[in-house]
Short mmCIF file of C-alpha atoms in Angstrom, two decimals:
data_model
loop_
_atom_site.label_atom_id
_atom_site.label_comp_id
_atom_site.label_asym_id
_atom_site.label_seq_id
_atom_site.Cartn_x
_atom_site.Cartn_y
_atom_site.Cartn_z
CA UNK A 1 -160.13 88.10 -72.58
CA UNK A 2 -161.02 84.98 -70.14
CA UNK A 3 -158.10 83.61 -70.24
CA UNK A 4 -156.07 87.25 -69.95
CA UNK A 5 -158.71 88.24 -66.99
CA UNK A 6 -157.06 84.81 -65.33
CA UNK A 7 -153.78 85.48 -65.59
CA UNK A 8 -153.76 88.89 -64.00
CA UNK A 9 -156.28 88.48 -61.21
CA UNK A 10 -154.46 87.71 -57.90
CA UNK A 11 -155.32 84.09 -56.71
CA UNK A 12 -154.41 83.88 -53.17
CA UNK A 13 -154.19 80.44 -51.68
CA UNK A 14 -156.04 79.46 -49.15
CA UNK A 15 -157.09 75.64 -47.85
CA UNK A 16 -153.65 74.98 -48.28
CA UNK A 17 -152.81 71.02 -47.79
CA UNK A 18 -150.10 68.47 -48.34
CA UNK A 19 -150.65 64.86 -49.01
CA UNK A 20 -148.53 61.25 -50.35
CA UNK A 21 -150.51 59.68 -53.49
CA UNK A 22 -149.05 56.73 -53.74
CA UNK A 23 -148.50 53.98 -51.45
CA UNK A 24 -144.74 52.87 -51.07
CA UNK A 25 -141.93 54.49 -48.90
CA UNK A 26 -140.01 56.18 -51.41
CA UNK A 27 -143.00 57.95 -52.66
CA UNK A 28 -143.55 59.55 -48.89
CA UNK A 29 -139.78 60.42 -48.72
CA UNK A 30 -139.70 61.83 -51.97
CA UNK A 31 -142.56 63.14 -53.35
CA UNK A 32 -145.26 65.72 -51.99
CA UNK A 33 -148.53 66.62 -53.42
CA UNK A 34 -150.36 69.89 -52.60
CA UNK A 35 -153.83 70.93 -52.91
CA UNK A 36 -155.01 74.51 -52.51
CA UNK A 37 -157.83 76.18 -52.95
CA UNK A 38 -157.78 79.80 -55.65
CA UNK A 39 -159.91 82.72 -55.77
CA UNK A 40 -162.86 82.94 -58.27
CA UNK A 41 -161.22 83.87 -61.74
CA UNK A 42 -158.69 81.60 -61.12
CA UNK A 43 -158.64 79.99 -64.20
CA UNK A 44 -155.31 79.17 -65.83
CA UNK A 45 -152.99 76.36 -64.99
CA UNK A 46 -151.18 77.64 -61.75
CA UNK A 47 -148.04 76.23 -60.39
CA UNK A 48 -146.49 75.54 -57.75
CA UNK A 49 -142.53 76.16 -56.64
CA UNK A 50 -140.94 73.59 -54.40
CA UNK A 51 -137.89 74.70 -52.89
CA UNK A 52 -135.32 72.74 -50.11
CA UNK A 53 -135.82 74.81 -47.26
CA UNK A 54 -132.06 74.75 -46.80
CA UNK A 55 -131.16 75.67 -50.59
CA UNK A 56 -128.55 74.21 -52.15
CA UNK A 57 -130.76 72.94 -55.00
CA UNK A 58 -132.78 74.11 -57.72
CA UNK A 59 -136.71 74.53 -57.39
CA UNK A 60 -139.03 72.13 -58.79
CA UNK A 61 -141.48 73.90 -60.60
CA UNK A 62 -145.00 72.03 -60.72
CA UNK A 63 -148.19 72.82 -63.51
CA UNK A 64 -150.74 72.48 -60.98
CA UNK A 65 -154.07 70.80 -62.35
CA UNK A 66 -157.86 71.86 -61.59
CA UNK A 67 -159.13 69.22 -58.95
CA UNK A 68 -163.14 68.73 -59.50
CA UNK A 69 -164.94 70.08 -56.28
CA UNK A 70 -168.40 72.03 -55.02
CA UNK A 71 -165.58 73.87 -52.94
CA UNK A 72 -167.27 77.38 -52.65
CA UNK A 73 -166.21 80.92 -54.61
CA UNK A 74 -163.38 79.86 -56.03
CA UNK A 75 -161.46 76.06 -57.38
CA UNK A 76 -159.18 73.48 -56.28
CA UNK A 77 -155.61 73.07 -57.22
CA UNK A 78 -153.39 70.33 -56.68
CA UNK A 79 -149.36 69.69 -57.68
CA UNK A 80 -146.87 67.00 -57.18
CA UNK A 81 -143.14 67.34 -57.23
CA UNK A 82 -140.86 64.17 -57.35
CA UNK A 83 -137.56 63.39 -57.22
CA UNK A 84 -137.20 65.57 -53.56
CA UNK A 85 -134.81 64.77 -50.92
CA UNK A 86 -136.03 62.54 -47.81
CA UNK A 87 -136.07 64.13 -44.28
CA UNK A 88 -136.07 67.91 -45.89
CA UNK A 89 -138.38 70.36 -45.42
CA UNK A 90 -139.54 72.09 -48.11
CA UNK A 91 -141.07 75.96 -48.60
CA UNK A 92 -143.96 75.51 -50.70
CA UNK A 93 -145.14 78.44 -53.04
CA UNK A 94 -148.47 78.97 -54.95
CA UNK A 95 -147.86 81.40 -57.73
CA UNK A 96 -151.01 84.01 -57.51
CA UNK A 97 -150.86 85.59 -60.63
CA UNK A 98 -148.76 85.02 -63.88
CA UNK A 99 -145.19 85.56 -63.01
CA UNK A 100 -145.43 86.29 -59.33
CA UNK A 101 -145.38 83.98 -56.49
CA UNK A 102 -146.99 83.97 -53.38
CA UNK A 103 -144.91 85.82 -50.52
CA UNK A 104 -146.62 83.11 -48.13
CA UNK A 105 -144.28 80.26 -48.24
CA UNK A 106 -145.86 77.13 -46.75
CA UNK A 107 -143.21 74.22 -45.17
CA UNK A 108 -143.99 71.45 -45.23
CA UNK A 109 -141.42 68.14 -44.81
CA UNK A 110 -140.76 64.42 -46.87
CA UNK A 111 -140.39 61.56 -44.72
CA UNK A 112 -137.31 59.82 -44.21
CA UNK A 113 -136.24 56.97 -46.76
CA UNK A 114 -136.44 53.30 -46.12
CA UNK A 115 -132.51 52.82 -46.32
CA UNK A 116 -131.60 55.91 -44.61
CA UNK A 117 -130.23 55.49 -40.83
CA UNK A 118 -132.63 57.83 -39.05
CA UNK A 119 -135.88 56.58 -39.63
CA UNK A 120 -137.31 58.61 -36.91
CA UNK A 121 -140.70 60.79 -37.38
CA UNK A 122 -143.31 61.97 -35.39
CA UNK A 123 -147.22 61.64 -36.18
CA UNK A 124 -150.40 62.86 -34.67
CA UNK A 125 -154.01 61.14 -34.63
CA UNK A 126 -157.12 63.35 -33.63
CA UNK A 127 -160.92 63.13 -34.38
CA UNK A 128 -164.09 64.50 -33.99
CA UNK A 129 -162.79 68.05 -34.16
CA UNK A 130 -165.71 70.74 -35.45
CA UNK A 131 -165.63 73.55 -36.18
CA UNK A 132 -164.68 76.66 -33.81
CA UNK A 133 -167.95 78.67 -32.56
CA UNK A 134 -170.48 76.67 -33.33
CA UNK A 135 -173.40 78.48 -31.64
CA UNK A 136 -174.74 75.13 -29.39
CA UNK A 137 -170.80 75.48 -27.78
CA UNK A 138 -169.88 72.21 -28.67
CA UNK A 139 -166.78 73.34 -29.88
CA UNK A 140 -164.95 74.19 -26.40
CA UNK A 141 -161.51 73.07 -27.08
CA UNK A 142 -161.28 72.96 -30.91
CA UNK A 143 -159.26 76.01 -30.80
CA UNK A 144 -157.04 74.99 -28.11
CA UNK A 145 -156.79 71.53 -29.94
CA UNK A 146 -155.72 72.91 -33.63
CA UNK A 147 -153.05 75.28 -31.87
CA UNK A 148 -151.30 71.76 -29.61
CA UNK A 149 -151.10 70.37 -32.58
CA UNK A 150 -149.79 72.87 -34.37
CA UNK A 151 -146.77 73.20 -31.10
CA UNK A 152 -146.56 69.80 -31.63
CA UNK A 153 -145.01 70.33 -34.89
CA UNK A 154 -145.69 66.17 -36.72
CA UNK A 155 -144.73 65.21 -40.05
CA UNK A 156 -147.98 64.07 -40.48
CA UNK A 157 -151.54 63.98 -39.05
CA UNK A 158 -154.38 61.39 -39.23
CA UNK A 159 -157.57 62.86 -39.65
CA UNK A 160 -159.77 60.15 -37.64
CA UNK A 161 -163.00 61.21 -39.23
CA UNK A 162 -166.10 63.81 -37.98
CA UNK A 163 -163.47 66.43 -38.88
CA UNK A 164 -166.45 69.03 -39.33
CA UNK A 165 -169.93 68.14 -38.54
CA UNK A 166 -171.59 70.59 -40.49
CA UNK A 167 -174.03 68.64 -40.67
CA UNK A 168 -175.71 70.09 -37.54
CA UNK A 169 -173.52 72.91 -37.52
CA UNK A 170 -175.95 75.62 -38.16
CA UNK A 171 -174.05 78.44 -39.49
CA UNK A 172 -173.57 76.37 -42.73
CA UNK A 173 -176.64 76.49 -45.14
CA UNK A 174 -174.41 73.09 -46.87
CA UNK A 175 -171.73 71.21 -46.33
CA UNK A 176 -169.47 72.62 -48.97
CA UNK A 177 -168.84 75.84 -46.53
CA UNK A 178 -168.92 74.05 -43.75
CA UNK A 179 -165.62 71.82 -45.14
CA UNK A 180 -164.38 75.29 -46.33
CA UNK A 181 -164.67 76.57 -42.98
CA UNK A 182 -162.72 73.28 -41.89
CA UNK A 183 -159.94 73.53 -44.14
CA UNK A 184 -159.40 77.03 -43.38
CA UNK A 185 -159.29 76.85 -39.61
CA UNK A 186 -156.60 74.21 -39.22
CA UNK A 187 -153.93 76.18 -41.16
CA UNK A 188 -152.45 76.48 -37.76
CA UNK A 189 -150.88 72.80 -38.62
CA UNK A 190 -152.27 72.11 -42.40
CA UNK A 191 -149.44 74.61 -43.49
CA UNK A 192 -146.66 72.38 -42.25
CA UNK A 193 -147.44 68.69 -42.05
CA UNK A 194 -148.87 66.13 -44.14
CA UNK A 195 -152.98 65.30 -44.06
CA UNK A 196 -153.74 61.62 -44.12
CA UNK A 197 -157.87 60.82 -43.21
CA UNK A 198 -160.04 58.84 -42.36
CA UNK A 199 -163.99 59.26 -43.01
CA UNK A 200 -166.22 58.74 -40.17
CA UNK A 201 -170.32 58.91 -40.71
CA UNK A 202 -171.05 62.93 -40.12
CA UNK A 203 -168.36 62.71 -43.48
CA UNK A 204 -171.18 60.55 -44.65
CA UNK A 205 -174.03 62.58 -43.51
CA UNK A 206 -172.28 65.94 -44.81
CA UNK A 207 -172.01 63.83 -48.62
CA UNK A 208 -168.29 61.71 -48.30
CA UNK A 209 -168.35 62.49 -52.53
CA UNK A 210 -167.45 66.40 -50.65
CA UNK A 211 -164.92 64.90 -49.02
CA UNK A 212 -163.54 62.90 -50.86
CA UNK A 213 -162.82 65.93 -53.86
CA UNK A 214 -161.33 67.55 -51.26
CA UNK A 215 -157.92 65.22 -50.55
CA UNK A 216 -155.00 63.57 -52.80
CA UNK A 217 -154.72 60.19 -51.26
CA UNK A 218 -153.24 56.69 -52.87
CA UNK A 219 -155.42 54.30 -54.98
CA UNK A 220 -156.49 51.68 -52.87
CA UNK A 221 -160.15 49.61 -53.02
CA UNK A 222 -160.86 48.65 -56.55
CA UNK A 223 -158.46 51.05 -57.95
CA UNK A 224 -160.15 53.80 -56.22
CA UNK A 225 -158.12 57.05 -55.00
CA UNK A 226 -160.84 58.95 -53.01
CA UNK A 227 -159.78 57.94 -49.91
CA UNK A 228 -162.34 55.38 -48.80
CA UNK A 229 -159.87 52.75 -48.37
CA UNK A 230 -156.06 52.77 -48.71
CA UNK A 231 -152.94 52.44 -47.26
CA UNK A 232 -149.35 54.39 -47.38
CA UNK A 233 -145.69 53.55 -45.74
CA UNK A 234 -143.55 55.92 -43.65
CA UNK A 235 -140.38 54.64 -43.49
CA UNK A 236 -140.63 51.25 -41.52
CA UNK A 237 -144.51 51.80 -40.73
CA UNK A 238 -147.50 51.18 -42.92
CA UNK A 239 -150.31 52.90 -42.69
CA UNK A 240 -153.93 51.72 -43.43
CA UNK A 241 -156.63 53.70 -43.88
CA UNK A 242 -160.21 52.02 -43.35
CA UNK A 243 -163.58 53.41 -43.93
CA UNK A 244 -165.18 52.83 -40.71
CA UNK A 245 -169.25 52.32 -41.12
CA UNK A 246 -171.90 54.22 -40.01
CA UNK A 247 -172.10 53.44 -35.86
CA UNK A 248 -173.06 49.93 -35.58
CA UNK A 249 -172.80 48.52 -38.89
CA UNK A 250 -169.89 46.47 -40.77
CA UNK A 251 -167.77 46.67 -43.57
CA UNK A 252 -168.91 47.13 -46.95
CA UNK A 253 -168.37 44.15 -49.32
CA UNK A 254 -165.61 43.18 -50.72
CA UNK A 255 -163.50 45.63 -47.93
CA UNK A 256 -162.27 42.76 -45.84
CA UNK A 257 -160.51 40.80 -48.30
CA UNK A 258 -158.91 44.25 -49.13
CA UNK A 259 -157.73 44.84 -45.69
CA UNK A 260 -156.31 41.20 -45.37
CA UNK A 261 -154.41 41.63 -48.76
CA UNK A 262 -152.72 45.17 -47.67
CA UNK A 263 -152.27 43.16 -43.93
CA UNK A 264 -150.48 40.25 -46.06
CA UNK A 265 -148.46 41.96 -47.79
CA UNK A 266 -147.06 44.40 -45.26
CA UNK A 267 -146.55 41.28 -42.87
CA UNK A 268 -144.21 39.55 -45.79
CA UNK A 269 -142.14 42.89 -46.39
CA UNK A 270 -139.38 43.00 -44.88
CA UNK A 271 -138.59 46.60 -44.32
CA UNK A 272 -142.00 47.66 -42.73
CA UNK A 273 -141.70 47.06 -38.86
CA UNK A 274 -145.26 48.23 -37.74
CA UNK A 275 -148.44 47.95 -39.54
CA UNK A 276 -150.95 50.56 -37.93
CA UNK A 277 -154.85 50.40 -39.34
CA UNK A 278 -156.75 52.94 -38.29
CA UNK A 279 -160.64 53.92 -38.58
CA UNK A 280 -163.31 56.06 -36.85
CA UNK A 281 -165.59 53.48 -35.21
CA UNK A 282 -164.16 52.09 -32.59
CA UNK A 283 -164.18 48.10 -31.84
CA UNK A 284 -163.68 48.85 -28.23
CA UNK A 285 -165.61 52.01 -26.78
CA UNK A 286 -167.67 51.86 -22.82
CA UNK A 287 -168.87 55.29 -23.49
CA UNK A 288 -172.23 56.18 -23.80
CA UNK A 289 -172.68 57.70 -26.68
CA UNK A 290 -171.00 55.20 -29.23
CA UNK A 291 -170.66 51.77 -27.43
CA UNK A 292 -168.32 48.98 -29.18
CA UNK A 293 -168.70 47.84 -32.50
CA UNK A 294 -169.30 44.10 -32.03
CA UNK A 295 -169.43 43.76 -35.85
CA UNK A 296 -166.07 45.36 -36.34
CA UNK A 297 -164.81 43.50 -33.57
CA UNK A 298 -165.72 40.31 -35.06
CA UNK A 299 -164.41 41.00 -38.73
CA UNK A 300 -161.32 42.49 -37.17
CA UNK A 301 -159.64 41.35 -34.42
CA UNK A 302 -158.93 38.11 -35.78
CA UNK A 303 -157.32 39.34 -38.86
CA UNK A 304 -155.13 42.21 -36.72
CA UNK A 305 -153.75 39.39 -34.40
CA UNK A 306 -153.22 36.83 -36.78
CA UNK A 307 -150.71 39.16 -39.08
CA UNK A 308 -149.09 40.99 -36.56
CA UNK A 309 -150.48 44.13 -35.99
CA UNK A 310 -149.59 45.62 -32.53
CA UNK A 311 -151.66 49.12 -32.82
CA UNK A 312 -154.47 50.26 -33.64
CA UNK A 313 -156.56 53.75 -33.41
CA UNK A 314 -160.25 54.79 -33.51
CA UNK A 315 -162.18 57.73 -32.45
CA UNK A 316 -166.11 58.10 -32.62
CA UNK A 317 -166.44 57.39 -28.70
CA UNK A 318 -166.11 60.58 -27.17
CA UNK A 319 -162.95 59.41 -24.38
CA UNK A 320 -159.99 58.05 -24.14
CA UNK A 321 -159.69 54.19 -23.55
CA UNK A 322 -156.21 52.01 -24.35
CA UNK A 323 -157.12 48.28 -24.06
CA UNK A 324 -154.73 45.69 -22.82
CA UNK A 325 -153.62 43.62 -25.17
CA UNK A 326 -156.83 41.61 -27.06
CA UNK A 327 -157.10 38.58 -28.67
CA UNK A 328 -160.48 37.21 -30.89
CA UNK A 329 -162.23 34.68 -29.12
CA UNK A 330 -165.78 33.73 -30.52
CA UNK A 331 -166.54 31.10 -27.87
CA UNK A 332 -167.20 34.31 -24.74
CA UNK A 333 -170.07 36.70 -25.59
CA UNK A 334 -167.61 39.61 -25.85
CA UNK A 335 -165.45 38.04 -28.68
CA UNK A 336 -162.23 38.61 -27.10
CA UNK A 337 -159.69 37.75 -24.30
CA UNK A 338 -157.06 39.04 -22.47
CA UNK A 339 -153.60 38.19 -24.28
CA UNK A 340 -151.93 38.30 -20.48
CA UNK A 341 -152.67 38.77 -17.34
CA UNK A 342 -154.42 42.41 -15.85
CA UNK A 343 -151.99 44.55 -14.48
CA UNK A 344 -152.37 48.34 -14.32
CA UNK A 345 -149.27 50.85 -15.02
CA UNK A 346 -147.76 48.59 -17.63
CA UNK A 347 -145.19 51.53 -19.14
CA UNK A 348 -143.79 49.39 -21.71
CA UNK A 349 -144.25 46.45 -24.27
CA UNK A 350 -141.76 44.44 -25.57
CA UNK A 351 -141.37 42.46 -29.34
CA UNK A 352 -142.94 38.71 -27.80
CA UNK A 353 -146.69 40.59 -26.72
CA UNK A 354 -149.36 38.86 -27.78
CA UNK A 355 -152.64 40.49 -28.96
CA UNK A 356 -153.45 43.79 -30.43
CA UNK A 357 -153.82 47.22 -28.25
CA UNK A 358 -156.66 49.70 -29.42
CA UNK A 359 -156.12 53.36 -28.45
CA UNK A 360 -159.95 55.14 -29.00
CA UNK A 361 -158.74 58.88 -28.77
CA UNK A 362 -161.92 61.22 -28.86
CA UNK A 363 -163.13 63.97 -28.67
CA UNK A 364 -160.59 66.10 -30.51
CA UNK A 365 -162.37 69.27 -29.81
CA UNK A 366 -165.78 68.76 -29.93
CA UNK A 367 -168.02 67.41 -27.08
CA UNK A 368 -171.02 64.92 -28.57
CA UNK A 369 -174.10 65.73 -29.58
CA UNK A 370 -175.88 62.90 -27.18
CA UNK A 371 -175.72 65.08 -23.92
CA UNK A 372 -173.74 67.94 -25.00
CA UNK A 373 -170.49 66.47 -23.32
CA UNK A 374 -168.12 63.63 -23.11
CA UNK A 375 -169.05 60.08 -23.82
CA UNK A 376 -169.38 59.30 -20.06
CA UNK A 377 -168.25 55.77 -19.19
CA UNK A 378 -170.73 53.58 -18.45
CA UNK A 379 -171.29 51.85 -15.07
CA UNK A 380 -169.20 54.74 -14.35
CA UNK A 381 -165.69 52.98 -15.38
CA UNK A 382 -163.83 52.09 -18.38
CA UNK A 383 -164.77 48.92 -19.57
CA UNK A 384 -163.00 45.59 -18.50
CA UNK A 385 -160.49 45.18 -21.76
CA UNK A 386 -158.92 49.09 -20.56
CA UNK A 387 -155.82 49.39 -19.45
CA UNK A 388 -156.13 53.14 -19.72
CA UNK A 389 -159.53 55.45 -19.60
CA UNK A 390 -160.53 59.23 -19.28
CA UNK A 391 -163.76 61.11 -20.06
CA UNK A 392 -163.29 64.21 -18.96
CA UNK A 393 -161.04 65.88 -21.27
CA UNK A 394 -160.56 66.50 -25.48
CA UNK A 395 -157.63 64.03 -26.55
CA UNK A 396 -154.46 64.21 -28.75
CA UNK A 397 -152.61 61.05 -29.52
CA UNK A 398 -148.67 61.60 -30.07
CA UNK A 399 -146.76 58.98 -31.29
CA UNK A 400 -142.93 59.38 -31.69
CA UNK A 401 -141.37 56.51 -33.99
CA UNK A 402 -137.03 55.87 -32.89
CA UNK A 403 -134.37 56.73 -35.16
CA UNK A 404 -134.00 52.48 -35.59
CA UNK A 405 -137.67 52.23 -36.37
CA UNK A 406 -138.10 49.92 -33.55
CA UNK A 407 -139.93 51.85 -30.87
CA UNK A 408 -143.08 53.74 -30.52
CA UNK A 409 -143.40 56.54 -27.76
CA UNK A 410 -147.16 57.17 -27.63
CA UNK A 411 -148.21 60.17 -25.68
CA UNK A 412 -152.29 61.23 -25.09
CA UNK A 413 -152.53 64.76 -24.19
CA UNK A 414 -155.84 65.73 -22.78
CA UNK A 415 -157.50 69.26 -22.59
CA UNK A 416 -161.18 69.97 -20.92
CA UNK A 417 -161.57 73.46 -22.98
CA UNK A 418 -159.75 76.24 -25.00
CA UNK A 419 -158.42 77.74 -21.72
CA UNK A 420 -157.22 75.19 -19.89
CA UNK A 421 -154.20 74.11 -19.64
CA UNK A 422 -152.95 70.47 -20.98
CA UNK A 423 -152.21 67.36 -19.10
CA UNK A 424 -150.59 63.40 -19.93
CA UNK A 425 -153.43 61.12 -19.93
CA UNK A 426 -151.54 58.14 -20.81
CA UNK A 427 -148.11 57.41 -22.24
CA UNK A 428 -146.36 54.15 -22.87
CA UNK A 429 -143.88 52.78 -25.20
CA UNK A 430 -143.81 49.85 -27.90
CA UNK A 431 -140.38 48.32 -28.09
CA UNK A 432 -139.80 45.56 -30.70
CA UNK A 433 -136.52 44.89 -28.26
CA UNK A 434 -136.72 41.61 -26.43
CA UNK A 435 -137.15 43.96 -23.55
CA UNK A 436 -137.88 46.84 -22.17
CA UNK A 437 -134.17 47.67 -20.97
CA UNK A 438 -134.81 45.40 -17.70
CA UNK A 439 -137.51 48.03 -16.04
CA UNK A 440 -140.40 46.69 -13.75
CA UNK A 441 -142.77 48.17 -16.19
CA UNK A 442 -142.36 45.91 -18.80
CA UNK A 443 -144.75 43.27 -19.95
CA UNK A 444 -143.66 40.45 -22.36
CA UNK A 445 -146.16 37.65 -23.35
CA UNK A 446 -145.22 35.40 -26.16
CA UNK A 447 -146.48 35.92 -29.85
CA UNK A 448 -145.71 32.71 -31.59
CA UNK A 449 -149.07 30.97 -31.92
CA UNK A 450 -147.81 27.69 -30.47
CA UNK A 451 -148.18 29.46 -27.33
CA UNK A 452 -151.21 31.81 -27.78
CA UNK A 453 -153.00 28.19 -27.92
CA UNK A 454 -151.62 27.72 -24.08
CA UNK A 455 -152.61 30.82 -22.56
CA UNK A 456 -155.32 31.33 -20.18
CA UNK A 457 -158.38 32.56 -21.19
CA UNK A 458 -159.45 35.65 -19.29
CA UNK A 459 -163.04 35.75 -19.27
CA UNK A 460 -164.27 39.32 -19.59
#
């Protein structure tokens, strides 16, 4: 009677959310996996239908499987299909009861292959978002924030941690409705692009074991497929996903040798073109509420120079700051130089920059708790190592990837509330060209270590 009960009840899906689980570029162009949330009395095995938006090819049928969670009034479900096409959308449907689908059709698309010509894709990082209405107001913008997003229109967006702060959101007698609640208000975007976190420390203070039930994510630390570390490829770009500490602290043992194996690796593979940690805590924040990490900054910055990687995004901070590009040095009391000379308006870097560039792109909705607002700059500036600050508006990061693979457009959109009306903050574009097609913008700085060791060091 159970099991009969099951089949017949109508198990609408809601929380609906697309992920990769596994970490190589042919698994992100052809496979998706879905996780969706059923009614109570949802008990049977549902499936899931997965069908080229275009046609022209059967439906892959998936069993979906029961995903452990405290997810309230109702259970998890989550489904892969393989063997899909790259660069296709596909309509995505949840069958409710036995033998009828869902007349909601969610679209979501598989990235494009590592031998195919087009390589292009677009991808969005935000953080610190909340949840719309909290009663304090901190939530001015989160609205406004879900819906650019959603116009936007990415293959895929990085969650960069504090996605809910239920934690002192209090509408939510626990966490578990409060990530509902989450899950449920960015549908706006969650129907049609791919969901890749990062935890910050309100994912800690909520419970991260929540969280972690909550997503499909590759195995990476120790095996582990929760989501706390790991890393996933997009055509020519890897991806790496760090668990950023609580505020001030460092990495958790054993975590760095991780990160230099997964920087290693993608360094001495040939097809991937950008390597792009990111992580909630920032290494480089003059805000008030959530100052630099000097501990991150001294585990880090080293390791990101010394195996190429160009980019690399935070949140936490709540404002916008782009650094020039950095470079570790242990000898100043700031731990870092300048990898060329200041100049403001730089538009474009080119293949032979030295140094890394950190993009801290917060608050994506919510205002902090310290103050009620933005993370003010202190000494009223952005600190020396910006190229590029604002505190005075929610932030958006847009980055477009070329059809060759071998440019980033980034674009940060800023917004001060739910009705106002967006603006550019910053834009600039990565070129791993020579040059920048010959415009005055450009910078170039040279790479090879043999002249790192010459440069001047810029005191900060």
């Amino acid at each position: 009677p159970l099991v009969l009960a099951a089949l017949l009840t109508p198990c609408k899906a809601t929380q609906f959310h697309a992920s990769w689980i596994n970490s190589d570029a042919r698994s992100s162009a052809e496979s998706l996996t879905v996780v969706w949330k059923g009614e109570t009395g949802c008990m049977s095995a549902l499936q899931a239908r997965f069908c080229a938006a275009a046609g022209g090819s059967p439906c892959a049928v998936v069993e979906g499987v029961m995903r452990e969670s405290g997810t309230q009034n109702g259970s998890l479900w989550q489904a892969t299909a393989n063997s899909l096409k790259p660069s296709t959308p596909y309509k995505i449907q949840v069958m409710e009861k036995s033998g009828q689908w869902s007349k909601e059709a969610f679209e979501v698309r598989t990235a494009p292959s590592p031998t195919e010509e087009d390589q292009s894709f677009s991808f969005v990082f935000v953080g610190d978002t909340g949840l719309i209405g909290r009663d304090d107001g901190l939530t001015n913008a989160t609205k406004r924030v879900i819906s650019l997003i959603s116009d936007m229109d990415p293959l895929m967006v990085l969650l960069g941690g504090d996605m809910a702060y239920s934690d002192n959101d209090h509408r939510f007698s626990n966490s578990e409705d409060g990530i509902d609640f989450f899950f449920q208000e960015i549908q706006t975007f969650a129907r049609k692009t791919v969901l890749m976190p990062t935890y910050g420390n309100h994912e800690r203070y909520e419970g991260i074991e929540s969280w972690k039930q909550r997503f499909a994510l590759p195995k990476g630390l120790d095996g582990d497929d929760t989501g706390v570390f790991y890393s996933f490829t997009v055509g020519s770009v890897r991806f790496i996903s760090i668990a950023g500490p609580k505020c001030k602290n460092g990495l958790v043992d054993g975590s760095i040798d991780w990160i230099k194996d997964e920087l290693v690796a993608a360094q001495n593979d040939p097809n991937i073109k950008w390597t792009i940690p990111y992580f909630h805590v920032s290494p480089f924040a003059n805000g008030h509420s959530h100052p630099s990490n000097m501990n991150l900054r001294q585990e880090l910055l080293e390791m990101f120079t010394s195996h190429g990687v160009r980019l690399v995004l935070n949140a936490h901070d709540q404002n916008y700051e782009r650094t020039y590009p950095v470079l570790p040095n242990d000898s100043l009391k700031e731990h870092y130089q300048f990898a060329m000379e200041k100049q403001d308006n730089i538009k474009c870097y080119d293949e032979n920059t030295a140094g890394t560039i950190f993009i801290k792109a917060s608050p994506g909705g919510k205002l902090s708790n310290h103050g009620g607002s933005f993370s003010r700059f202190r000494g009223n500036h952005p600190g020396a190592y910006t190229a590029v600050g604002d505190d005075r508006h929610h932030h958006i990061l847009n980055v477009k990837v070329s059809k060759d693979g071998n440019e980033l457009s980034i674009k940060c959109i800023g917004v001060k509330d739910s009705n106002a009306k967006e603006i550019v903050v910053d834009s600039f574009r990565y070129t791993l060209s020579e040059n920048c097609s010959g415009r005055s913008e450009t910078h170039s700085s040279k790479r090879k270590m043999e002249v790192l060791k010459k440069q001047r060091v810029l005191q900060y």
